[in-house]
CSV table of C-alpha atoms in Angstrom, one decimal:
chain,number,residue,atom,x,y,z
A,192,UNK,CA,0.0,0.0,0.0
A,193,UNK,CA,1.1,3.6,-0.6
A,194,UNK,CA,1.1,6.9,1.6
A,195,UNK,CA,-2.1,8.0,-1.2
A,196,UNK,CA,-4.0,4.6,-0.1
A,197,UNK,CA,-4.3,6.3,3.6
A,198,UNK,CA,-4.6,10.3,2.3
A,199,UNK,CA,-7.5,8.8,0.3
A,200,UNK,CA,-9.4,7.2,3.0
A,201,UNK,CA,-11.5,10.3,3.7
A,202,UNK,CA,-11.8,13.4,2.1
A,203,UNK,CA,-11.1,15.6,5.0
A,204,UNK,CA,-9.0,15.3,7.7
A,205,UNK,CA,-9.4,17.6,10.5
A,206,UNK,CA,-6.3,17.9,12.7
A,207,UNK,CA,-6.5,18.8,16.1
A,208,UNK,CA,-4.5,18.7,19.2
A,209,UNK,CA,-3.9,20.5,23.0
A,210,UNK,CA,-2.8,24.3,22.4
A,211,UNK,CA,1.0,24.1,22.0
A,212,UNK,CA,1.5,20.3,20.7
A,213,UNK,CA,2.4,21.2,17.2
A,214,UNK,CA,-1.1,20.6,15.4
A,215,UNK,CA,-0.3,23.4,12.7
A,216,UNK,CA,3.0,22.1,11.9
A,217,UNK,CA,1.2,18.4,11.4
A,218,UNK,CA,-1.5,19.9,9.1
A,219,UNK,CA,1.3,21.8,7.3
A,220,UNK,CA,3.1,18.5,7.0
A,221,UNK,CA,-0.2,16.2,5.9
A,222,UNK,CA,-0.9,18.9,3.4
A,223,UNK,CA,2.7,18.7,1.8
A,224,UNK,CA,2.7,15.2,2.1
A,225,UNK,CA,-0.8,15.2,0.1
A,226,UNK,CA,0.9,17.3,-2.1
A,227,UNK,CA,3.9,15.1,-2.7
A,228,UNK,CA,1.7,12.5,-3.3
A,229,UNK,CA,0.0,13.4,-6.4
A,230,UNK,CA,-3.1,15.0,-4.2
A,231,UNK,CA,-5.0,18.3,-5.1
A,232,UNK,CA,-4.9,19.7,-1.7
A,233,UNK,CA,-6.6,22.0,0.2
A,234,UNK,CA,-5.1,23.1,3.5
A,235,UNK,CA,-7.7,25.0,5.8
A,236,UNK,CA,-6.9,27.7,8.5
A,237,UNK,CA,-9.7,29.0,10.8
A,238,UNK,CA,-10.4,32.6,11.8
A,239,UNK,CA,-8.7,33.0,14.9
A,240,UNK,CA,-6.9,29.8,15.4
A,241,UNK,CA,-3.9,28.9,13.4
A,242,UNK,CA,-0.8,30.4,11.9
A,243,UNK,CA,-0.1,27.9,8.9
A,244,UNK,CA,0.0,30.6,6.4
A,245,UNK,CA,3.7,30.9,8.1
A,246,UNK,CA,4.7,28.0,6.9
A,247,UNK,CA,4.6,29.1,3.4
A,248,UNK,CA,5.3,33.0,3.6
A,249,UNK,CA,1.8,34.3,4.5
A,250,UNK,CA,1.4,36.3,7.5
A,251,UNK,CA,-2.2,35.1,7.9
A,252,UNK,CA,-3.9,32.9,4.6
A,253,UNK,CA,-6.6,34.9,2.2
A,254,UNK,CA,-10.2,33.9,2.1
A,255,UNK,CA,-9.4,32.6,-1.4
A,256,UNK,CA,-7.3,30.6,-2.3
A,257,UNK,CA,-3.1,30.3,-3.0
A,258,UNK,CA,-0.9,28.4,-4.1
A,259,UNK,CA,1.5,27.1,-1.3
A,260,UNK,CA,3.4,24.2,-2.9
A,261,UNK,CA,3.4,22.1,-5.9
A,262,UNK,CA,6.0,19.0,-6.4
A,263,UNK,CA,9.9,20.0,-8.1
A,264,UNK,CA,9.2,17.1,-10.0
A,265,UNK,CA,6.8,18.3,-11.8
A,266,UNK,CA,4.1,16.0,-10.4
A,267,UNK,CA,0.4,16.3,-10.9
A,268,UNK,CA,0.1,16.8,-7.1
A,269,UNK,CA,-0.6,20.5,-5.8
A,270,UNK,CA,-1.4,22.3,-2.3
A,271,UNK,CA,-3.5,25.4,-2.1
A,272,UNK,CA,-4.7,27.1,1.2
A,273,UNK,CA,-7.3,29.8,2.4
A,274,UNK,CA,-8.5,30.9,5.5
A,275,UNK,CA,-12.4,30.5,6.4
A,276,UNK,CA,-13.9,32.9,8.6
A,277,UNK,CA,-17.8,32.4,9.8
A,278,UNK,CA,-18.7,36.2,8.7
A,279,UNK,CA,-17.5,35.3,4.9
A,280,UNK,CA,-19.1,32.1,5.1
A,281,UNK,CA,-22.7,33.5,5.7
A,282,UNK,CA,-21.7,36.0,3.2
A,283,UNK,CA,-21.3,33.4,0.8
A,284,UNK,CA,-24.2,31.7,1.6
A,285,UNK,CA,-26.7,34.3,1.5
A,286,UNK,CA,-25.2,35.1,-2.2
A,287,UNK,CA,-25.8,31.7,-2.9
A,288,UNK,CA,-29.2,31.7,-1.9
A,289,UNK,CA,-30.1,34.7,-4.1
A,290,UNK,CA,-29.2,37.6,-1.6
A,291,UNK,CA,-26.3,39.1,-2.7
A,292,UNK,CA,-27.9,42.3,-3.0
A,293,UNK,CA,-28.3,42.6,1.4
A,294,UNK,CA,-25.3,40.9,1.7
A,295,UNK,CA,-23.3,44.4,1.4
A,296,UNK,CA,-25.4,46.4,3.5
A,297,UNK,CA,-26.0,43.5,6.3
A,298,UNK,CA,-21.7,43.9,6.4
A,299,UNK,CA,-21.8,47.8,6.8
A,300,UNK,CA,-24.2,47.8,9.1
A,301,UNK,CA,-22.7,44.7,11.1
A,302,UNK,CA,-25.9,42.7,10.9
A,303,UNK,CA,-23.6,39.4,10.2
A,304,UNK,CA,-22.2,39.8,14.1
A,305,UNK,CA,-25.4,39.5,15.4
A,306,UNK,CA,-27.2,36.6,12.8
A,307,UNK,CA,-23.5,34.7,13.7
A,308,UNK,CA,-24.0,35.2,17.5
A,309,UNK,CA,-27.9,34.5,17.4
A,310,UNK,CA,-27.5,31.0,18.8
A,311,UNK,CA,-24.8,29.2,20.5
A,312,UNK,CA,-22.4,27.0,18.2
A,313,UNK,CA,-23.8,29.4,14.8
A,314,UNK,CA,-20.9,30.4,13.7
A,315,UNK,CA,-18.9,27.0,14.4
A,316,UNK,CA,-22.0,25.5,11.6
A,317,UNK,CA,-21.4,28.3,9.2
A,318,UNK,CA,-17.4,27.4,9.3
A,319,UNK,CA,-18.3,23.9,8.5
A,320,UNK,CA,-20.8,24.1,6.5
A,321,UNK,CA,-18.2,26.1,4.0
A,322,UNK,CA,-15.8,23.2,4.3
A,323,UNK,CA,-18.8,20.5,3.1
A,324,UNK,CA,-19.3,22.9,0.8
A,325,UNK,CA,-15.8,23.1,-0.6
A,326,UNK,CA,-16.0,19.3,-0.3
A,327,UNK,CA,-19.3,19.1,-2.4
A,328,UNK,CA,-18.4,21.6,-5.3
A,329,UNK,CA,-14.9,21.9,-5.7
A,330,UNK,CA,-12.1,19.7,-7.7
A,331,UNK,CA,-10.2,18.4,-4.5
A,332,UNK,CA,-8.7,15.3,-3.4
A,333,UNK,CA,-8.3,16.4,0.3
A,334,UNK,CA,-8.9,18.6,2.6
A,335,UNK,CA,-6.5,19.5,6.0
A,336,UNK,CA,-8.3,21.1,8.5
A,337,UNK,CA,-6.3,23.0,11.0
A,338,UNK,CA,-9.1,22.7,13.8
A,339,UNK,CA,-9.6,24.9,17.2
A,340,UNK,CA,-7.8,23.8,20.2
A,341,UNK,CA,-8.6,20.5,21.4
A,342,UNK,CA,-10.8,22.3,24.3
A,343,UNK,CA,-12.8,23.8,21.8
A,344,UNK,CA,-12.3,21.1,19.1
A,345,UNK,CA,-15.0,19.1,20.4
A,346,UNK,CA,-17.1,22.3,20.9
A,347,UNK,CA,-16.6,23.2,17.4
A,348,UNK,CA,-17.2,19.6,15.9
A,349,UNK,CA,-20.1,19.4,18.1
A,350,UNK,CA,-22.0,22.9,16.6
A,351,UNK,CA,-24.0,20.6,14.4
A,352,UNK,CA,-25.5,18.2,16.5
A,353,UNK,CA,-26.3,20.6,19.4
A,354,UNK,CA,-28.1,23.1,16.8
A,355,UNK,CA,-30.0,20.3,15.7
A,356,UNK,CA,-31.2,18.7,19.4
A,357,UNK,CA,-31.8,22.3,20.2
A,358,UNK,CA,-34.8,22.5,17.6
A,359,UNK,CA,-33.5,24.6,14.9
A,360,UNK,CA,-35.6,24.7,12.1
A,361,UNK,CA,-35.1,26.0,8.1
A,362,UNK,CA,-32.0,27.1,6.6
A,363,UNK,CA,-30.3,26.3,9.8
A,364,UNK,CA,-31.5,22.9,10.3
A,365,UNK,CA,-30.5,22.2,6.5
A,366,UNK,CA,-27.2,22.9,7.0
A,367,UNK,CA,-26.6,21.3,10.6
A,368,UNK,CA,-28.1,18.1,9.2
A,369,UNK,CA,-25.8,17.9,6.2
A,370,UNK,CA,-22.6,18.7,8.2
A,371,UNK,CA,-23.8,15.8,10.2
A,372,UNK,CA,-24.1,13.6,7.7
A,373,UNK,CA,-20.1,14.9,6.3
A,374,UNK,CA,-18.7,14.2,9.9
A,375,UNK,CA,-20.6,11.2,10.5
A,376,UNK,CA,-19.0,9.4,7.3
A,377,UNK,CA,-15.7,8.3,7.7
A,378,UNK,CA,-15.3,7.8,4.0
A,379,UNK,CA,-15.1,11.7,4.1
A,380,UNK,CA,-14.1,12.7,7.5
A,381,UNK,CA,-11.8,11.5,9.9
A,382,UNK,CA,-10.0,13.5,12.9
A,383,UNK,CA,-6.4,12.8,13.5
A,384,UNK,CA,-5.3,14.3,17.3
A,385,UNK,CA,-2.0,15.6,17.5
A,386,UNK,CA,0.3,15.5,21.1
A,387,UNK,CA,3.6,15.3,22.8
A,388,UNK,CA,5.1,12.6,24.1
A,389,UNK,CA,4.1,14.1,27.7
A,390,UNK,CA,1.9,13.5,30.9
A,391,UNK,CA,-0.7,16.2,30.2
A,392,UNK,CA,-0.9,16.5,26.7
A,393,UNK,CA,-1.0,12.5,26.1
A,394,UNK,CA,-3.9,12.8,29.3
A,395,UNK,CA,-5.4,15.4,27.2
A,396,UNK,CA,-5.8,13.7,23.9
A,397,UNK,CA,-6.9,10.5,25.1
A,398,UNK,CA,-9.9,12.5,26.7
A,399,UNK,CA,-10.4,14.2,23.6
A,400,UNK,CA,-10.5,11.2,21.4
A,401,UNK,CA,-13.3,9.7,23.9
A,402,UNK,CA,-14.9,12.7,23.8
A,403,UNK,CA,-15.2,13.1,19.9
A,404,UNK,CA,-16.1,9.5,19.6
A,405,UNK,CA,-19.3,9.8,22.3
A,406,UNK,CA,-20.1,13.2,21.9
A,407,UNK,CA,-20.0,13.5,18.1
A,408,UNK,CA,-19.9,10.4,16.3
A,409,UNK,CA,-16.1,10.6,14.4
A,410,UNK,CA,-14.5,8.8,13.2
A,411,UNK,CA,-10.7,8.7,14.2
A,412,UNK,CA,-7.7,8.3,12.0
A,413,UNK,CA,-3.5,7.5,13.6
A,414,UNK,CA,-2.8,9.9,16.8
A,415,UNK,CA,0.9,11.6,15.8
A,416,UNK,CA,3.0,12.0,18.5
A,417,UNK,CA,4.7,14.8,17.9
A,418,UNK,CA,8.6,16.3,18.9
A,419,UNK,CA,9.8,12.5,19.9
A,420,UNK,CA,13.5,13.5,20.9
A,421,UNK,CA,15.8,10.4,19.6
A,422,UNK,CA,17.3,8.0,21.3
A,423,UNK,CA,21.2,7.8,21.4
A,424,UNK,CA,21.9,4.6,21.5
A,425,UNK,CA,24.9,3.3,24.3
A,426,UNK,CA,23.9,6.5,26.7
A,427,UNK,CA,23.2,4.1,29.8
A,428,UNK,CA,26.6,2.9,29.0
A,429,UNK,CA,28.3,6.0,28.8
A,430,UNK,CA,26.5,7.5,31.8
A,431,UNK,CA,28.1,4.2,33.5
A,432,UNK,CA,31.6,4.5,32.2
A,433,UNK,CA,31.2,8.4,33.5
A,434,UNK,CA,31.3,7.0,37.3
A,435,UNK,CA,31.1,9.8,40.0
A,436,UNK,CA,34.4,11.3,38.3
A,437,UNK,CA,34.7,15.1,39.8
A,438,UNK,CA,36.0,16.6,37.2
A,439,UNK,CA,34.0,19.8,35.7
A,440,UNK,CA,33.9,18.2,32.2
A,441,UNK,CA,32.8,14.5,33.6
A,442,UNK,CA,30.3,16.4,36.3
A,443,UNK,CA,29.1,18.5,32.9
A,444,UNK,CA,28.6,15.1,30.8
A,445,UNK,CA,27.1,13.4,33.2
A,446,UNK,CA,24.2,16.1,34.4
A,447,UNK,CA,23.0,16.4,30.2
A,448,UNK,CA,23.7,12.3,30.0
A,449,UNK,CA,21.0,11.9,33.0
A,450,UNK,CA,18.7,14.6,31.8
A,451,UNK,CA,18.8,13.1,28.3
A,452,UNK,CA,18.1,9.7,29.3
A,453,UNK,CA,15.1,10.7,31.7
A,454,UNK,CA,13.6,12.8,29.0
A,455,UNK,CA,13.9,9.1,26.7
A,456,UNK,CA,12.6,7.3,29.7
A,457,UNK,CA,9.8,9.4,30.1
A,458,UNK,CA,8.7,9.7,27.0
A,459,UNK,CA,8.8,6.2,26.4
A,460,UNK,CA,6.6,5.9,29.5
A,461,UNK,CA,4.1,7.8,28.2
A,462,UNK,CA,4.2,6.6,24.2
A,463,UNK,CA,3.2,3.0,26.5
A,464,UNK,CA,0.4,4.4,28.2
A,465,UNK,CA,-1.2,6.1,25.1
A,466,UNK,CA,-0.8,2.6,23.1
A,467,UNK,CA,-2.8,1.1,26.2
A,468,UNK,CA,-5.1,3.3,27.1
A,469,UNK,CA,-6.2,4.6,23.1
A,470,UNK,CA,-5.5,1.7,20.9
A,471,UNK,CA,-5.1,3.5,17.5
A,472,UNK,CA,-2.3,3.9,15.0
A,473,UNK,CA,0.4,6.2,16.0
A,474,UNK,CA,2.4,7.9,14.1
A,475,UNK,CA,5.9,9.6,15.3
A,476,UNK,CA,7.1,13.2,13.6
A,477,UNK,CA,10.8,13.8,15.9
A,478,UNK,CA,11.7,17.4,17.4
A,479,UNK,CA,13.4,19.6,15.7
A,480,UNK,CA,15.8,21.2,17.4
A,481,UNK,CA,14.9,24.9,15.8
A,482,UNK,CA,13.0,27.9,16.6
A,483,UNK,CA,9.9,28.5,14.0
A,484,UNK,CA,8.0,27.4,11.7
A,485,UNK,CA,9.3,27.3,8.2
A,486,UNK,CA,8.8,25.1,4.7
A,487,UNK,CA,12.0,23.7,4.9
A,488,UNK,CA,11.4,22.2,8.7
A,489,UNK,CA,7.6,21.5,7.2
A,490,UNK,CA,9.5,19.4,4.5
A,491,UNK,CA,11.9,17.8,6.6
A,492,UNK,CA,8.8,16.3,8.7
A,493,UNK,CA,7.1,15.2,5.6
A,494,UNK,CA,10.5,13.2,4.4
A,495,UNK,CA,9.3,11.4,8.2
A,496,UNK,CA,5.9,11.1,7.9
A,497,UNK,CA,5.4,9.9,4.4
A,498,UNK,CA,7.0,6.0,4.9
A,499,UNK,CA,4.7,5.9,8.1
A,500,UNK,CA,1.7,6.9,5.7
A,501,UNK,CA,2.8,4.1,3.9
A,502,UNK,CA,3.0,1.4,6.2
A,503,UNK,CA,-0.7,2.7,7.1
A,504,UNK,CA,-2.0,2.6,3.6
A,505,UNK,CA,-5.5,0.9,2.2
A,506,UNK,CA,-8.4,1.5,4.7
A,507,UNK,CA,-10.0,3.3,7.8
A,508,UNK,CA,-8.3,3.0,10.8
C-alpha cells in the first residue's frame, strides 16, 4: 500500500490537538505530504486559530485561495490554502441563496455579528458548512483542517448536533443536518489528534479522542506524536563508564547524560500508556531542534511522515 491509499481514506481530515503540541505544523506537513503525493490539496486555516499561512510565507492565509506548494518534479500533485472565517461564510451563503444584493449592506451595518452570534455553536455551523461545501463543489482530493484547540475542538465539531437537538428549524436545520451527515461518514471525515510525548498532553488527547467518539460520532484516523526527541543509543553505558568522576567536564557530561536519558525514559513511559489506554495507530514526527516554523522544517517532517503513511495505507483505521 502507498502513503495515497491512507490520504484517500477520507476526504477531509481535520487535525486537532492540546494548544502548544504542534497541530499546525502536522497539518502543514499532511498537506505537503498530500501534495507530494500526487493530491490536489486544500489546506484550511480558521479565523482565529492557526498560523499555517507561516509556513509558506503568509502572515495570515486569504479567504481565497493560494498556491503554497506544488512538487519540483513536476508531479500532478498541488497544495493550495485559504482561511475560512464564519462572517465570509454566511456572506457566501446568502449570495448563494439569491441575496447578494443585502449581503453588502447587512456587512456595513454589522448585521452578520449579530445573525453569527444568534444561537450558541452558529458560527462554528457556518465554518463547517463552507468546508462541506468546498467538499461538495470543488475539484479536491483532500482537505487538511487546521481545527480549534482540542478544548474547543469538540465544541466546534459538536455545533451541528447541538443546533439540531436544540430545535432549529429551516436554513439552519438544513445545514446542521448535512454537516452531520459529512462528519458522521468516515469515507469523508476522519479526525487525527496531534500530542507530545508528555503526561498532560498525552492525558489530554486521550480524553479528547473519547470525547469526539461519544459526543460527536467521528471517526478517528492515527494519533501523531509529535517532537519524539531520539534515542542515542549506548547513553546508559556511557553515563556508567562516566562514574562519580569530579571533574568539571565529567560532572558536565554526566548532568546532560541523565537529563537526556530521563527525557527518553519518560517519553517512552508515556508513548506506552497512550498505546494502552487509546488503541489506534500512531504515528511519530521527531523534534526539531529549531526555533519557527518554516517550509523547509515542514518538508523535513514530511521526508518522516510519508513511509509511516505508507506502512498505514489501504483503509479506515
Amino acid at each position: 500500500m502507498s502513503a495515497t491509499d491512507f490520504l484517500r481514506t477520507s476526504r477531509i481530515l481535520i487535525v486537532a490537538g492540546k494548544g502548544g503540541v504542534g497541530k499546525t505544523t502536522v497539518g502543514a506537513t499532511i498537506g505537503v505530504a498530500a501534495a507530494r503525493s500526487g493530491l490536489n490539496t486544500l489546506l484550511v486555516e480558521l479565523e482565529g486559530h492557526s498560523t499555517l499561512g507561516r509556513a509558506f510565507g503568509f502572515d495570515e492565509l486569504p479567504y481565497e485561495d493560494v498556491d503554497l506548494f506544488a512538487p519540483s518534479d513536476g508531479g500532478p500533485g498541488h497544495l493550495r490554502g485559504r482561511r475560512i472565517t464564519p462572517d465570509e461564510a454566511l456572506i457566501d451563503y446568502l449570495s448563494g441563496h439569491g441575496l447578494d444584493r443585502i449581503t453588502g449592506r447587512l456587512a456595513r451595518t454589522g448585521t452578520i455579528d449579530v445573525v453569527a452570534t444568534a444561537a450558541p455553536g452558529i458560527r462554528d455551523l457556518l465554518t463547517l458548512g463552507k468546508i462541506r461545501q468546498i467538499e461538495a463543489t470543488e475539484d479536491v482530493d483532500l482537505i487538511v483542517v487546521d481545527a480549534p484547540a482540542a478544548g474547543h475542538a469538540v465544541t466546534f465539531l459538536r455545533s451541528a448536533a447541538g443546533l439540531s437537538e436544540a430545535g432549529a428549524d429551516g436554513p439552519v436545520k438544513e445545514q446542521a443536518d448535512l454537516v452531520s451527515a459529512m462528519l458522521s461518514d468516515d469515507a469523508r471525515c476522519q479526525v487525527i489528534l496531534v500530542t507530545l510525548p508528555e503526561e498532560t498532553p498525552i492525558t489530554e488527547v486521550i480524553e479528547t479522542a473519547y470525547s469526539l467518539e461519544d459526543d460527536v460520532g467521528i471517526a478517528l484516523g492515527p494519533i501523531v506524536v509529535n517532537g519524539l526527541i531520539p534515542t542515542i543509543p549506548g547513553l546508559e553505558a556511557e553515563l556508567r563508564d562516566l562514574g562519580t568522576s569530579r571533574s568539571k567536564i565529567n560532572r558536565a557530561r554526566r548532568e546532560a547524560a541523565t537529563y537526556r536519558l530521563g527525557r527518553e525514559q519518560s517519553q517512552a513511559t508515556e508513548v506506552e500508556r497512550l498505546d494502552i489506554e487509546l488503541p489506534l495507530p500512531r504515528i511519530e514526527l521527531p523534534h526539531l531542534f529549531r526555533a519557527g516554523l518554516d517550509e523547509a522544517s515542514v518538508h523535513e517532517l514530511t521526508d518522516a511522515l510519508l513511509p509511516q503513511l505508507h506502512d498505514l495505507g489501504g483503509g479506515h483505521v
